[in-house]
Each structure stands twice: as C-alpha cells, then as structure tokens.
Amino acid sequence: MPELARIVFAALAAARVAILSLQPDRDHVGDRQGGWTHEVIEIFQSPGGRRALRVPVMDWRTWHDQYDRPGSWMARRLQAVQTQIRAALDGSPSGPLRVVSLCAGQGRDLLEVLADHPRRDEVRARLVELDPRNTALAEEGARAAGLQQVEVVTADASLTDHYLGMVPADLVLVCGVFGNITDADIERTAEACSRLCRTGGTVIWTRHRGAPDMVPLICEWFETRGFERQWLSERDAGFGVGAHRFTGEPRPLVPSMHLFSFVGYDVLRQANVQAGDA
C-alpha cells in the first residue's frame, strides 16, 4: 500500500489539469458528495492489466458555495482578503492600476471590491482560472458589475505565459493556492511574485494554519525576496491571510515557466499522514 500511495500522489499532480478535460464516458464518475467528485484515473499498466484507482477530487465549483455561509471560516477569510484588497487599491499611486489573480476561482475577492470602489475604472485586471464553470461565473459577475477592463482567462494559472503584458502588476492575488501545492512550489511561487509585482505593489496570499503551519515560513520566503509584511491575520483566526509589499526591482518574467502543480489539499494532507506513519 505505501508504494501504491506514492504512485497515486505522483500521478495526481499530473492528472489535475487532465481531469477537467475528461469526457463523461471516459474514466469519470460525477457523484458529488459535499463538494467532492470521485474521479477514476488510470494510473499505470500492471501485469494484470490496466490499474485504475477511484480517488476523491474537490469540485471547485461547489467548494465556492461555502463563501455564502455566514460566519464560516471561508466567509471570514474572504472578508479579510477583501479588506486587504481595498487597502492595496487605496494606497496605490494615482493613475491606471494592473491586477493579476492566480487560480482566481469565481473572482469574488476582487470583483466584489471593484464593484463599488472609487478606482474601479482605473483597474485593469486579469483573472486566470482552470475550471470553466468558475470562469463563466467570474465573467458573468464582471459584466454585471460593468467592469469592462476585467479579463477572465480559462487556463492553467501556473504558467507564466498567461500574465505576459500584465506584469509587473500593482496587485497580485495568490489566494487559495498555497494550501494546495507542495512546499517547494510555494517557495517557487513566492520567488516568482518578485517578477509579477511592481516596486511598491502588493501580494495578497492565503494559507491554512493547520499542521504543518507554513505561514511563518511563507512570510520568510517573501521577506527574503524584497517584500515587506504589511498585514498578517491572527494565528487563531481559523485561516491565514498575508499582505506583502514589494520593495525591490522586478525582474523580467520568464515565459513558459511552470510555477506549481495544483496537487490539492486532500492529497497533501494524506501524504503528510503517511510521512508521519513512516
């Protein structure tokens, strides 16, 4: 079983993007249970024939519904992120502003702030998200709010090509990402933010505070790369939200660079459990 678990862990990192393109009649079962969709993914060829495992994968469209539960940790985290977005926009220099959002989901964090913000018409934004159901809702929300300068892109947010022409940006959102990727990819993405963010710009990021609590180390990774901490949620808030201001000089963005693999919190948690049992 440990060997099989390692195979699953490695395969899921590569399979996350492919899952969304699977046809309903090919290795896909759509029985959602509380936000989870059980996917059947072919893992490898064995002497006994094709080996396939049925594993739970988060349904990210349903996951967003939790934002509408008053008092939930997700609703409170969204409020904290939006407060920091407002502060970043308020504190930015006059003139046009650029915003990029990685793994933007339905874009509620940014769109709900821009809807009534006095600088809404100065903001040009690009939201990158893989799930087409979420991008459809983001597009609908942007149009309903009259935010004509918001561009919604259905694509793999880990690829730097999708940010060309929009960086260095005044505001970079990396929310809902760090809890779903490996530690090495978190550090790589923090380093890439020094290419995505202009001097004086802000990065707003999130990470859960469960074990292992990576928030202090994430702060260190940003702060050793020219970022100054502007705000960090309290340890007992039930979530982690950070805002860091970039004081360095942005380096050119490297095209076709892959920043991270969206492994998923569920897989990472299981891997940590297995590592503890080893």
mmCIF file of C-alpha atoms in Angstrom:
data_model
loop_
_atom_site.group_PDB
_atom_site.id
_atom_site.type_symbol
_atom_site.label_atom_id
_atom_site.label_comp_id
_atom_site.label_asym_id
_atom_site.label_seq_id
_atom_site.Cartn_x
_atom_site.Cartn_y
_atom_site.Cartn_z
ATOM 1 C CA MET A 1 0.000 0.000 0.000
ATOM 2 C CA PRO A 2 2.766 2.598 0.720
ATOM 3 C CA GLU A 3 4.149 2.059 -2.791
ATOM 4 C CA LEU A 4 0.694 2.417 -4.283
ATOM 5 C CA ALA A 5 0.143 5.617 -2.304
ATOM 6 C CA ARG A 6 3.350 7.093 -3.722
ATOM 7 C CA ILE A 7 2.189 6.246 -7.234
ATOM 8 C CA VAL A 8 -1.154 7.917 -6.612
ATOM 9 C CA PHE A 9 0.472 11.045 -5.184
ATOM 10 C CA ALA A 10 2.775 11.433 -8.184
ATOM 11 C CA ALA A 11 0.036 10.734 -10.695
ATOM 12 C CA LEU A 12 -2.470 13.151 -9.197
ATOM 13 C CA ALA A 13 -0.125 16.090 -9.584
ATOM 14 C CA ALA A 14 -0.094 15.473 -13.332
ATOM 15 C CA ALA A 15 -3.743 14.493 -13.520
ATOM 16 C CA ARG A 16 -5.338 17.612 -12.033
ATOM 17 C CA VAL A 17 -5.327 19.500 -15.320
ATOM 18 C CA ALA A 18 -6.373 16.452 -17.317
ATOM 19 C CA ILE A 19 -9.369 15.778 -15.071
ATOM 20 C CA LEU A 20 -11.221 18.826 -16.307
ATOM 21 C CA SER A 21 -10.888 17.697 -19.923
ATOM 22 C CA LEU A 22 -12.088 14.141 -19.353
ATOM 23 C CA GLN A 23 -15.257 13.191 -21.207
ATOM 24 C CA PRO A 24 -18.142 11.859 -19.075
ATOM 25 C CA ASP A 25 -17.926 8.447 -20.719
ATOM 26 C CA ARG A 26 -14.206 8.072 -20.129
ATOM 27 C CA ASP A 27 -12.969 7.176 -16.662
ATOM 28 C CA HIS A 28 -15.110 9.792 -14.963
ATOM 29 C CA VAL A 29 -17.825 9.377 -12.384
ATOM 30 C CA GLY A 30 -19.659 12.523 -11.276
ATOM 31 C CA ASP A 31 -21.178 11.542 -7.936
ATOM 32 C CA ARG A 32 -20.553 14.635 -5.800
ATOM 33 C CA GLN A 33 -20.597 14.284 -2.044
ATOM 34 C CA GLY A 34 -20.223 17.568 -0.152
ATOM 35 C CA GLY A 35 -18.078 19.198 -2.804
ATOM 36 C CA TRP A 36 -16.121 16.088 -3.719
ATOM 37 C CA THR A 37 -16.252 14.408 -7.105
ATOM 38 C CA HIS A 38 -14.893 10.871 -7.276
ATOM 39 C CA GLU A 39 -12.702 10.562 -10.339
ATOM 40 C CA VAL A 40 -11.443 7.308 -11.826
ATOM 41 C CA ILE A 41 -7.951 7.909 -13.113
ATOM 42 C CA GLU A 42 -5.797 5.400 -14.958
ATOM 43 C CA ILE A 43 -2.530 5.251 -13.074
ATOM 44 C CA PHE A 44 -0.332 2.642 -14.724
ATOM 45 C CA GLN A 45 -0.201 -0.636 -16.642
ATOM 46 C CA SER A 46 0.367 -3.692 -14.458
ATOM 47 C CA PRO A 47 0.988 -7.360 -15.341
ATOM 48 C CA GLY A 48 -2.652 -7.997 -14.513
ATOM 49 C CA GLY A 49 -3.873 -5.297 -16.888
ATOM 50 C CA ARG A 50 -4.744 -1.634 -16.501
ATOM 51 C CA ARG A 51 -4.661 -0.433 -12.909
ATOM 52 C CA ALA A 52 -7.043 2.380 -12.118
ATOM 53 C CA LEU A 53 -7.967 3.975 -8.826
ATOM 54 C CA ARG A 54 -11.095 5.854 -7.825
ATOM 55 C CA VAL A 55 -9.959 8.860 -5.813
ATOM 56 C CA PRO A 56 -11.793 11.903 -4.391
ATOM 57 C CA VAL A 57 -11.123 15.217 -6.115
ATOM 58 C CA MET A 58 -12.515 18.535 -4.976
ATOM 59 C CA ASP A 59 -15.332 20.011 -7.045
ATOM 60 C CA TRP A 60 -14.143 23.614 -7.060
ATOM 61 C CA ARG A 61 -17.463 24.964 -8.328
ATOM 62 C CA THR A 62 -19.316 23.528 -5.319
ATOM 63 C CA TRP A 63 -16.476 24.474 -2.974
ATOM 64 C CA HIS A 64 -17.169 28.164 -3.600
ATOM 65 C CA ASP A 65 -20.690 27.797 -2.207
ATOM 66 C CA GLN A 66 -19.190 27.839 1.284
ATOM 67 C CA TYR A 67 -18.482 31.556 0.881
ATOM 68 C CA ASP A 68 -22.221 32.106 1.258
ATOM 69 C CA ARG A 69 -22.359 30.544 4.723
ATOM 70 C CA PRO A 70 -22.316 33.492 7.166
ATOM 71 C CA GLY A 71 -19.679 33.093 9.856
ATOM 72 C CA SER A 72 -17.894 30.209 8.123
ATOM 73 C CA TRP A 73 -14.114 30.346 8.019
ATOM 74 C CA MET A 74 -14.277 30.821 4.255
ATOM 75 C CA ALA A 75 -16.657 33.771 4.535
ATOM 76 C CA ARG A 76 -14.398 35.335 7.177
ATOM 77 C CA ARG A 77 -11.291 34.704 5.089
ATOM 78 C CA LEU A 78 -12.942 36.279 2.056
ATOM 79 C CA GLN A 79 -13.748 39.356 4.123
ATOM 80 C CA ALA A 80 -10.129 39.566 5.319
ATOM 81 C CA VAL A 81 -8.802 39.264 1.762
ATOM 82 C CA GLN A 82 -11.214 41.913 0.504
ATOM 83 C CA THR A 83 -10.169 44.288 3.282
ATOM 84 C CA GLN A 84 -6.552 43.942 2.164
ATOM 85 C CA ILE A 85 -7.501 44.404 -1.498
ATOM 86 C CA ARG A 86 -9.257 47.662 -0.613
ATOM 87 C CA ALA A 87 -6.244 48.820 1.376
ATOM 88 C CA ALA A 88 -3.905 47.997 -1.533
ATOM 89 C CA LEU A 89 -6.065 49.867 -4.051
ATOM 90 C CA ASP A 90 -6.476 52.843 -1.700
ATOM 91 C CA GLY A 91 -2.738 53.024 -1.147
ATOM 92 C CA SER A 92 -1.681 52.702 -4.805
ATOM 93 C CA PRO A 93 -0.402 55.742 -6.719
ATOM 94 C CA SER A 94 -2.837 57.656 -8.916
ATOM 95 C CA GLY A 95 -3.316 56.509 -12.474
ATOM 96 C CA PRO A 96 -4.040 53.154 -14.118
ATOM 97 C CA LEU A 97 -3.628 50.025 -11.990
ATOM 98 C CA ARG A 98 -2.971 46.432 -13.017
ATOM 99 C CA VAL A 99 -4.115 43.377 -11.079
ATOM 100 C CA VAL A 100 -3.458 39.685 -11.727
ATOM 101 C CA SER A 101 -5.108 36.821 -9.866
ATOM 102 C CA LEU A 102 -3.712 33.268 -9.865
ATOM 103 C CA CYS A 103 -6.258 30.451 -9.511
ATOM 104 C CA ALA A 104 -8.902 33.153 -9.343
ATOM 105 C CA GLY A 105 -11.889 30.848 -8.927
ATOM 106 C CA GLN A 106 -15.040 32.911 -9.368
ATOM 107 C CA GLY A 107 -13.136 36.121 -8.693
ATOM 108 C CA ARG A 108 -15.343 37.147 -5.798
ATOM 109 C CA ASP A 109 -12.459 38.533 -3.749
ATOM 110 C CA LEU A 110 -11.597 41.154 -6.365
ATOM 111 C CA LEU A 111 -14.873 41.666 -8.234
ATOM 112 C CA GLU A 112 -16.947 42.399 -5.124
ATOM 113 C CA VAL A 113 -14.424 45.062 -4.079
ATOM 114 C CA LEU A 114 -14.151 46.676 -7.507
ATOM 115 C CA ALA A 115 -17.933 46.852 -7.887
ATOM 116 C CA ASP A 116 -18.160 49.896 -5.603
ATOM 117 C CA HIS A 117 -14.566 51.051 -5.322
ATOM 118 C CA PRO A 118 -13.876 54.666 -6.405
ATOM 119 C CA ARG A 119 -10.908 53.492 -8.506
ATOM 120 C CA ARG A 120 -12.809 50.736 -10.305
ATOM 121 C CA ASP A 121 -12.440 52.331 -13.735
ATOM 122 C CA GLU A 122 -8.681 52.711 -13.291
ATOM 123 C CA VAL A 123 -8.173 48.996 -12.695
ATOM 124 C CA ARG A 124 -7.293 46.599 -15.472
ATOM 125 C CA ALA A 125 -7.345 43.026 -14.202
ATOM 126 C CA ARG A 126 -6.673 39.529 -15.474
ATOM 127 C CA LEU A 127 -8.166 36.555 -13.611
ATOM 128 C CA VAL A 128 -6.708 33.155 -14.505
ATOM 129 C CA GLU A 129 -8.612 30.013 -13.504
ATOM 130 C CA LEU A 130 -8.734 26.482 -14.918
ATOM 131 C CA ASP A 131 -12.318 25.454 -14.108
ATOM 132 C CA PRO A 132 -14.595 26.762 -16.894
ATOM 133 C CA ARG A 133 -17.635 26.733 -14.609
ATOM 134 C CA ASN A 134 -15.895 29.149 -12.278
ATOM 135 C CA THR A 135 -14.621 31.379 -15.077
ATOM 136 C CA ALA A 136 -18.145 31.566 -16.534
ATOM 137 C CA LEU A 137 -19.400 32.859 -13.184
ATOM 138 C CA ALA A 138 -16.470 35.279 -12.903
ATOM 139 C CA GLU A 139 -17.169 36.597 -16.396
ATOM 140 C CA GLU A 140 -20.841 36.991 -15.546
ATOM 141 C CA GLY A 141 -20.011 38.836 -12.326
ATOM 142 C CA ALA A 142 -17.598 41.199 -14.052
ATOM 143 C CA ARG A 143 -20.091 42.080 -16.789
ATOM 144 C CA ALA A 144 -22.954 42.501 -14.311
ATOM 145 C CA ALA A 145 -20.834 44.991 -12.354
ATOM 146 C CA GLY A 146 -19.873 46.834 -15.529
ATOM 147 C CA LEU A 147 -16.181 46.027 -15.073
ATOM 148 C CA GLN A 148 -15.202 46.154 -18.720
ATOM 149 C CA GLN A 149 -11.457 46.109 -18.007
ATOM 150 C CA VAL A 150 -11.578 42.771 -16.183
ATOM 151 C CA GLU A 151 -10.356 39.891 -18.345
ATOM 152 C CA VAL A 152 -11.188 36.322 -17.329
ATOM 153 C CA VAL A 153 -8.927 33.619 -18.763
ATOM 154 C CA THR A 154 -9.729 29.911 -18.605
ATOM 155 C CA ALA A 155 -6.260 28.396 -18.396
ATOM 156 C CA ASP A 156 -3.629 26.810 -16.163
ATOM 157 C CA ALA A 157 -2.713 29.577 -13.711
ATOM 158 C CA SER A 158 0.667 28.018 -13.014
ATOM 159 C CA LEU A 159 2.038 29.010 -16.437
ATOM 160 C CA THR A 160 3.697 32.419 -16.597
ATOM 161 C CA ASP A 161 2.634 32.971 -20.218
ATOM 162 C CA HIS A 162 -0.848 33.919 -19.013
ATOM 163 C CA TYR A 163 0.477 37.010 -17.219
ATOM 164 C CA LEU A 164 2.552 38.465 -20.033
ATOM 165 C CA GLY A 165 1.504 42.003 -20.825
ATOM 166 C CA MET A 166 0.004 42.475 -17.354
ATOM 167 C CA VAL A 167 3.099 42.464 -15.172
ATOM 168 C CA PRO A 168 4.669 43.886 -13.196
ATOM 169 C CA ALA A 169 1.298 44.470 -11.556
ATOM 170 C CA ASP A 170 0.185 46.760 -8.750
ATOM 171 C CA LEU A 171 -1.668 43.930 -7.036
ATOM 172 C CA VAL A 172 -1.038 40.182 -7.237
ATOM 173 C CA LEU A 173 -3.567 37.783 -5.709
ATOM 174 C CA VAL A 174 -2.424 34.277 -4.766
ATOM 175 C CA CYS A 175 -5.454 33.154 -2.778
ATOM 176 C CA GLY A 176 -6.468 29.539 -2.330
ATOM 177 C CA VAL A 177 -3.195 28.326 -3.823
ATOM 178 C CA PHE A 178 -0.595 27.709 -1.123
ATOM 179 C CA GLY A 179 -2.685 25.117 0.711
ATOM 180 C CA ASN A 180 -2.911 23.014 -2.443
ATOM 181 C CA ILE A 181 0.685 22.872 -3.652
ATOM 182 C CA THR A 182 3.934 21.453 -2.311
ATOM 183 C CA ASP A 183 6.312 23.448 -0.114
ATOM 184 C CA ALA A 184 8.854 23.696 -2.931
ATOM 185 C CA ASP A 185 6.207 25.091 -5.254
ATOM 186 C CA ILE A 186 5.116 27.623 -2.621
ATOM 187 C CA GLU A 187 8.664 28.932 -2.423
ATOM 188 C CA ARG A 188 8.974 28.970 -6.225
ATOM 189 C CA THR A 189 5.741 30.953 -6.497
ATOM 190 C CA ALA A 190 6.850 33.420 -3.819
ATOM 191 C CA GLU A 191 10.032 33.971 -5.808
ATOM 192 C CA ALA A 192 8.004 34.458 -8.995
ATOM 193 C CA CYS A 193 5.982 37.178 -7.265
ATOM 194 C CA SER A 194 9.126 39.348 -7.414
ATOM 195 C CA ARG A 195 8.662 39.171 -11.190
ATOM 196 C CA LEU A 196 4.876 39.563 -11.149
ATOM 197 C CA CYS A 197 4.769 42.558 -8.788
ATOM 198 C CA ARG A 198 5.927 46.114 -9.455
ATOM 199 C CA THR A 199 8.017 48.075 -6.980
ATOM 200 C CA GLY A 200 5.587 49.239 -4.308
ATOM 201 C CA GLY A 201 2.967 46.712 -5.393
ATOM 202 C CA THR A 202 1.233 44.267 -3.072
ATOM 203 C CA VAL A 203 0.894 40.497 -2.992
ATOM 204 C CA ILE A 204 -2.062 39.098 -1.045
ATOM 205 C CA TRP A 205 -1.910 35.380 -0.315
ATOM 206 C CA THR A 206 -3.635 32.751 1.799
ATOM 207 C CA ARG A 207 -2.708 29.506 3.521
ATOM 208 C CA HIS A 208 -4.468 27.415 6.176
ATOM 209 C CA ARG A 209 -2.964 27.295 9.681
ATOM 210 C CA GLY A 210 -3.268 23.533 10.105
ATOM 211 C CA ALA A 211 -0.261 21.294 10.595
ATOM 212 C CA PRO A 212 2.212 21.820 9.235
ATOM 213 C CA ASP A 213 1.728 25.557 9.765
ATOM 214 C CA MET A 214 3.695 27.003 6.852
ATOM 215 C CA VAL A 215 2.615 30.623 7.341
ATOM 216 C CA PRO A 216 5.760 31.755 9.235
ATOM 217 C CA LEU A 217 7.985 30.166 6.592
ATOM 218 C CA ILE A 218 5.955 31.664 3.748
ATOM 219 C CA CYS A 219 6.418 35.080 5.341
ATOM 220 C CA GLU A 220 10.155 34.400 5.492
ATOM 221 C CA TRP A 221 10.243 33.371 1.833
ATOM 222 C CA PHE A 222 8.581 36.621 0.809
ATOM 223 C CA GLU A 223 10.629 38.787 3.151
ATOM 224 C CA THR A 224 13.968 37.415 1.942
ATOM 225 C CA ARG A 225 12.950 38.329 -1.618
ATOM 226 C CA GLY A 226 12.372 42.020 -1.172
ATOM 227 C CA PHE A 227 8.877 42.036 0.323
ATOM 228 C CA GLU A 228 7.798 43.835 3.488
ATOM 229 C CA ARG A 229 4.991 42.473 5.619
ATOM 230 C CA GLN A 230 2.002 44.817 5.641
ATOM 231 C CA TRP A 231 -0.506 42.627 7.452
ATOM 232 C CA LEU A 232 -0.946 39.056 8.693
ATOM 233 C CA SER A 233 -4.096 37.515 10.161
ATOM 234 C CA GLU A 234 -4.003 36.377 13.767
ATOM 235 C CA ARG A 235 -2.827 32.847 14.490
ATOM 236 C CA ASP A 236 -6.218 31.842 15.924
ATOM 237 C CA ALA A 237 -8.307 33.366 13.111
ATOM 238 C CA GLY A 238 -9.000 29.939 11.625
ATOM 239 C CA PHE A 239 -7.209 30.830 8.374
ATOM 240 C CA GLY A 240 -4.071 32.568 7.169
ATOM 241 C CA VAL A 241 -4.078 35.743 5.057
ATOM 242 C CA GLY A 242 -0.968 37.780 4.366
ATOM 243 C CA ALA A 243 -0.249 41.035 2.533
ATOM 244 C CA HIS A 244 3.304 41.848 1.484
ATOM 245 C CA ARG A 245 4.567 44.979 -0.285
ATOM 246 C CA PHE A 246 7.385 44.611 -2.805
ATOM 247 C CA THR A 247 10.292 46.989 -2.229
ATOM 248 C CA GLY A 248 12.717 45.558 -4.769
ATOM 249 C CA GLU A 249 13.112 45.936 -8.524
ATOM 250 C CA PRO A 250 11.035 43.442 -10.519
ATOM 251 C CA ARG A 251 12.942 41.105 -12.745
ATOM 252 C CA PRO A 252 11.650 40.134 -16.197
ATOM 253 C CA LEU A 253 9.030 37.402 -16.212
ATOM 254 C CA VAL A 254 10.345 34.166 -17.690
ATOM 255 C CA PRO A 255 7.968 32.915 -20.411
ATOM 256 C CA SER A 256 6.668 29.335 -20.363
ATOM 257 C CA MET A 257 7.722 28.861 -16.748
ATOM 258 C CA HIS A 258 5.694 26.377 -14.694
ATOM 259 C CA LEU A 259 5.307 27.701 -11.146
ATOM 260 C CA PHE A 260 3.429 24.888 -9.426
ATOM 261 C CA SER A 261 1.363 21.743 -9.725
ATOM 262 C CA PHE A 262 -2.062 22.062 -8.113
ATOM 263 C CA VAL A 263 -1.915 18.828 -6.133
ATOM 264 C CA GLY A 264 -4.818 19.566 -3.782
ATOM 265 C CA TYR A 265 -5.129 19.888 -0.015
ATOM 266 C CA ASP A 266 -6.665 16.418 0.271
ATOM 267 C CA VAL A 267 -3.693 14.686 -1.347
ATOM 268 C CA LEU A 268 -1.118 16.747 0.543
ATOM 269 C CA ARG A 269 -2.842 16.013 3.846
ATOM 270 C CA GLN A 270 -2.808 12.285 3.144
ATOM 271 C CA ALA A 271 0.848 12.449 2.159
ATOM 272 C CA ASN A 272 1.675 14.178 5.466
ATOM 273 C CA VAL A 273 -0.203 11.480 7.376
ATOM 274 C CA GLN A 274 1.697 8.753 5.564
ATOM 275 C CA ALA A 275 5.002 10.529 6.159
ATOM 276 C CA GLY A 276 4.216 10.645 9.858
ATOM 277 C CA ASP A 277 3.486 6.934 9.861
ATOM 278 C CA ALA A 278 6.699 6.067 8.052
#
